[in-house]
Coordinates of C-alpha atoms in Angstrom, one line a residue:
X5 CA -3.9 -11.7 -30.9
X6 CA -2.3 -11.1 -27.5
X7 CA -4.9 -11.4 -24.8
X8 CA -5.2 -9.1 -21.8
X9 CA -6.1 -10.6 -18.5
X10 CA -8.1 -8.3 -16.3
X11 CA -9.2 -8.7 -12.7
X12 CA -12.1 -6.6 -11.4
X13 CA -12.0 -6.1 -7.7
X14 CA -15.2 -4.6 -6.2
X15 CA -17.3 -5.7 -3.3
X16 CA -20.5 -4.4 -5.1
X17 CA -21.3 -7.7 -6.7
X18 CA -23.7 -6.4 -9.4
X19 CA -21.3 -3.7 -10.6
X20 CA -18.4 -6.2 -10.6
X21 CA -20.3 -8.8 -12.6
X22 CA -21.7 -6.3 -15.0
X23 CA -18.3 -4.8 -15.7
X24 CA -16.7 -8.2 -16.1
X25 CA -19.4 -9.2 -18.6
X26 CA -18.9 -6.1 -20.6
X27 CA -15.1 -6.5 -20.7
X28 CA -15.4 -10.2 -21.6
X29 CA -17.3 -9.3 -24.8
X30 CA -14.0 -7.8 -26.1
X31 CA -12.2 -10.3 -28.4
X32 CA -8.8 -9.7 -26.7
X33 CA -9.8 -9.5 -23.0
X34 CA -10.1 -12.3 -20.5
X35 CA -11.6 -11.2 -17.2
X36 CA -12.5 -12.4 -13.7
X37 CA -13.9 -10.7 -10.6
X38 CA -13.0 -10.7 -6.9
X39 CA -15.1 -9.3 -4.1
X40 CA -12.4 -8.3 -1.6
X41 CA -8.7 -7.6 -1.3
X42 CA -7.7 -11.0 0.0
X43 CA -9.8 -12.7 -2.7
X44 CA -8.0 -10.6 -5.3
X45 CA -4.6 -11.6 -3.9
X46 CA -5.6 -15.3 -4.1
X47 CA -6.7 -14.8 -7.7
X48 CA -3.4 -13.2 -8.6
X49 CA -1.5 -16.1 -6.9
X50 CA -3.7 -18.7 -8.8
X51 CA -3.1 -17.0 -12.1
X52 CA 0.6 -16.9 -11.6
X53 CA 0.7 -20.5 -10.5
X54 CA -1.2 -21.6 -13.6
X55 CA 1.1 -19.5 -15.9
X56 CA -1.8 -17.3 -16.7
X57 CA -0.9 -14.1 -14.8
X58 CA -3.2 -11.0 -14.8
X59 CA -2.0 -7.9 -16.6
X60 CA -4.3 -5.3 -15.0
X61 CA -6.4 -5.1 -11.9
X62 CA -9.4 -2.7 -11.7
X63 CA -9.8 -1.7 -8.0
X64 CA -12.8 0.0 -6.4
X65 CA -11.6 3.2 -4.7
X66 CA -14.1 2.4 -1.9
X67 CA -13.2 -1.3 -1.6
X68 CA -14.1 -2.4 2.0
X69 CA -16.8 0.2 2.6
X70 CA -19.5 -2.6 2.7
X71 CA -17.5 -4.5 5.3
X72 CA -16.9 -1.5 7.5
X73 CA -20.4 -0.1 7.2
X74 CA -19.1 3.2 5.8
X75 CA -16.1 4.8 4.2
X76 CA -13.2 2.5 4.0
X77 CA -10.2 2.9 6.2
X78 CA -7.2 4.6 4.6
X79 CA -4.2 3.6 6.6
X80 CA -0.6 3.9 5.4
X81 CA -0.3 1.1 2.7
X82 CA 0.7 -2.2 4.2
X83 CA 1.7 -4.5 1.4
X84 CA 2.7 -7.1 3.9
X85 CA -0.7 -7.2 5.6
X86 CA -2.7 -10.4 4.8
X87 CA -6.0 -8.8 5.7
X88 CA -6.0 -6.0 3.2
X89 CA -9.5 -4.5 2.8
X90 CA -9.2 -1.1 1.2
X91 CA -8.3 -0.3 -2.4
X92 CA -5.3 1.8 -1.8
X93 CA -3.6 -0.8 0.4
X94 CA -4.4 -3.5 -2.2
X95 CA -2.8 -1.4 -4.9
X96 CA 0.3 -1.0 -2.7
X97 CA 0.4 -4.7 -2.0
X98 CA 0.2 -5.7 -5.6
X99 CA 2.8 -3.1 -6.6
X100 CA 5.2 -4.6 -3.9
X101 CA 4.6 -8.2 -4.7
X102 CA 3.7 -8.3 -8.4
X103 CA 5.2 -5.2 -10.1
X104 CA 4.3 -6.4 -13.6
X105 CA 0.6 -6.0 -12.8
X106 CA -0.8 -2.6 -13.6
X107 CA -3.5 -1.2 -11.2
X108 CA -6.3 1.2 -12.2
X109 CA -8.6 2.6 -9.5
X110 CA -12.3 3.0 -10.3
X111 CA -14.0 5.8 -8.4
X112 CA -17.6 7.1 -8.1
X113 CA -16.3 10.6 -7.5
X114 CA -13.2 12.6 -8.2
X115 CA -11.1 13.0 -5.0
X116 CA -7.6 14.5 -5.6
X117 CA -6.3 13.4 -2.2
X118 CA -7.3 9.8 -2.7
X119 CA -6.1 9.8 -6.3
X120 CA -2.7 11.1 -5.2
X121 CA -2.5 8.4 -2.6
X122 CA -3.4 5.8 -5.2
X123 CA -0.6 7.0 -7.5
X124 CA 1.9 7.0 -4.6
X125 CA 0.8 3.4 -3.8
X126 CA 1.5 2.4 -7.4
X127 CA -1.7 2.9 -9.4
X128 CA -1.3 3.7 -13.1
X129 CA -4.7 5.2 -13.6
X130 CA -7.8 6.7 -12.0
X131 CA -11.1 6.3 -13.9
X132 CA -14.7 7.3 -13.1
X133 CA -17.0 4.3 -12.6
X134 CA -19.5 5.8 -15.0
X135 CA -17.1 6.3 -17.8
X136 CA -17.7 4.6 -21.2
X137 CA -16.5 1.1 -21.8
X138 CA -14.4 2.5 -24.7
X139 CA -12.7 5.0 -22.3
X140 CA -12.0 2.2 -19.8
X141 CA -10.5 0.0 -22.5
X142 CA -8.3 2.9 -23.7
X143 CA -7.0 3.3 -20.1
X144 CA -6.4 -0.5 -19.7
X145 CA -4.4 -0.6 -22.9
X146 CA -2.6 2.6 -22.1
X147 CA -1.3 1.5 -18.7
X148 CA 0.1 -1.6 -20.3
X149 CA 2.2 0.8 -22.4
X150 CA 3.4 2.3 -19.1
X151 CA 1.1 5.4 -19.4
X152 CA -0.5 7.1 -16.4
X153 CA -4.1 8.1 -16.9
X154 CA -5.8 10.8 -14.8
X155 CA -9.0 12.8 -15.7
X156 CA -7.8 16.3 -16.7
X157 CA -10.1 17.9 -14.0
X158 CA -8.1 16.0 -11.3
X159 CA -4.6 16.9 -12.5
X160 CA -4.1 20.2 -10.7
X161 CA -5.5 18.9 -7.4
X162 CA -3.4 15.7 -7.6
X163 CA -0.2 17.7 -8.3
X164 CA -0.9 19.9 -5.3
X165 CA -1.4 16.9 -3.1
X166 CA 1.8 15.2 -4.3
X167 CA 3.8 18.4 -3.8
X168 CA 2.4 18.8 -0.2
X169 CA 3.2 15.1 0.5
X170 CA 6.8 15.6 -0.8
X171 CA 7.2 18.6 1.5
X172 CA 6.0 16.7 4.5
X173 CA 8.3 13.8 3.6
X174 CA 11.3 16.1 3.3
X175 CA 10.6 17.6 6.7
X176 CA 10.2 14.1 8.2
X177 CA 13.5 13.0 6.6
X178 CA 15.3 15.9 8.2
X179 CA 13.9 15.1 11.6
X180 CA 14.9 11.4 11.2
X181 CA 18.4 12.5 10.2
X182 CA 18.8 14.3 13.5
X183 CA 18.6 11.0 15.4
X184 CA 21.8 9.1 16.4
X185 CA 22.4 5.7 14.8
X186 CA 21.2 3.9 18.0
X187 CA 18.0 6.1 18.1
X188 CA 17.3 5.1 14.5
X189 CA 17.6 1.5 15.4
X190 CA 15.1 2.0 18.2
X191 CA 12.8 3.9 15.8
X192 CA 12.9 1.0 13.3
X193 CA 12.0 -1.4 16.1
X194 CA 9.1 0.9 16.9
X195 CA 8.0 0.8 13.3
X196 CA 8.1 -3.0 13.5
X197 CA 5.6 -2.8 16.4
X198 CA 8.1 -3.9 19.1
X199 CA 7.4 -3.0 22.7
X200 CA 10.1 -1.8 25.1
X201 CA 11.0 -5.3 26.4
X202 CA 11.3 -6.7 22.9
X203 CA 13.5 -3.8 21.8
X204 CA 15.7 -4.3 24.9
X205 CA 16.2 -8.0 24.1
X206 CA 16.8 -7.3 20.4
X207 CA 19.4 -4.6 21.0
X208 CA 20.9 -6.1 24.1
X209 CA 20.0 -3.0 26.2
X210 CA 18.3 -2.6 29.5
X211 CA 14.6 -1.6 29.4
X212 CA 15.5 1.6 31.2
X213 CA 18.0 2.5 28.5
X214 CA 15.4 1.7 25.8
X215 CA 12.9 3.9 27.5
X216 CA 15.4 6.8 27.5
X217 CA 16.1 6.2 23.8
X218 CA 12.4 6.2 23.0
X219 CA 11.9 9.4 24.9
X220 CA 14.8 11.0 23.0
X221 CA 13.3 9.8 19.7
X222 CA 9.9 11.3 20.5
X223 CA 11.5 14.6 21.6
X224 CA 13.7 15.0 18.5
X225 CA 10.8 14.1 16.1
X226 CA 8.6 16.6 17.9
X227 CA 5.8 14.1 18.6
X228 CA 4.1 12.9 21.8
X229 CA 3.3 9.2 21.1
X230 CA 4.7 6.1 19.5
X231 CA 2.0 6.0 16.9
X232 CA 2.9 9.6 15.8
X233 CA 6.6 8.6 15.7
X234 CA 5.8 5.6 13.5
X235 CA 3.6 7.6 11.1
X236 CA 6.4 10.2 10.7
X237 CA 9.0 7.5 10.2
X238 CA 6.9 5.9 7.5
X239 CA 6.6 9.3 5.7
X240 CA 10.4 9.5 5.9
X241 CA 10.7 6.1 4.3
X242 CA 12.0 4.3 7.5
X243 CA 11.2 0.6 7.3
X244 CA 10.7 -1.8 10.1
X245 CA 13.5 -3.7 11.8
X246 CA 14.0 -7.1 10.2
X247 CA 12.9 -10.0 12.4
X248 CA 15.6 -11.9 14.2
X249 CA 16.0 -15.6 13.3
X250 CA 17.1 -17.9 16.0
X251 CA 17.9 -21.6 15.6
X252 CA 17.0 -23.9 18.5
X253 CA 17.5 -27.6 18.2
X254 CA 17.3 -27.5 14.5
X255 CA 14.1 -25.4 14.4
X256 CA 14.0 -21.9 13.0
X257 CA 12.2 -19.4 15.3
X258 CA 11.5 -15.8 14.4
X259 CA 11.8 -13.3 17.1
X260 CA 11.0 -9.6 17.2
X261 CA 7.9 -9.8 14.9
X262 CA 5.2 -9.4 17.5
X263 CA 4.2 -6.8 20.0
X264 CA 5.7 -7.4 23.4

């Protein structure tokens, strides 16, 4: 019998341990629990290193709420961030680094906007925390067959959210396309978090010229701040500029990866 390896990720310890115990009673399920995003990533790394990779992670939609004292933050997914705390970012991180692992989000309430964000981040399912064990097992086995599972009551709202997101993305893409090649380079540096001085050094331009390019970028994108420009760029699928690698006396030094 092929065994399914499941990782429960929830910072509510009693819930996580109870769910793990219930799943472990199934003859074809091996299960472990993690209490945070970083702990989940470490468990995934351990499993892969031991040639016992996880197949499915069950992620609390409100992961991180206990640490922040309220609702978890919902920034744009950052799969490269080592300090992941919220469930959506964890799903995105796992999708980017371990695409064979299926993610299912466990939620206390139906939220079309959050469910849509979870699907965009790479989740294969959204399940109520109070669903039956049999229902959860059906979803787990279904996502391993590349099925996507959503409660029927959420479907209309999720489709509406995804359609609206696509519209915003299309508009953002059109604005980015209005930039010159040099302005797009500057925008990618802004997405990477580089300050004016670092951008000038990277592109071999004067700080004054970089300032002009940044002002032009903000004007063409129709925004008033660097943060707004970065958010729009991410919606349009613009990635950060790659760090520059410089060799000095045999050592490799990365430049352009920190705020200047």
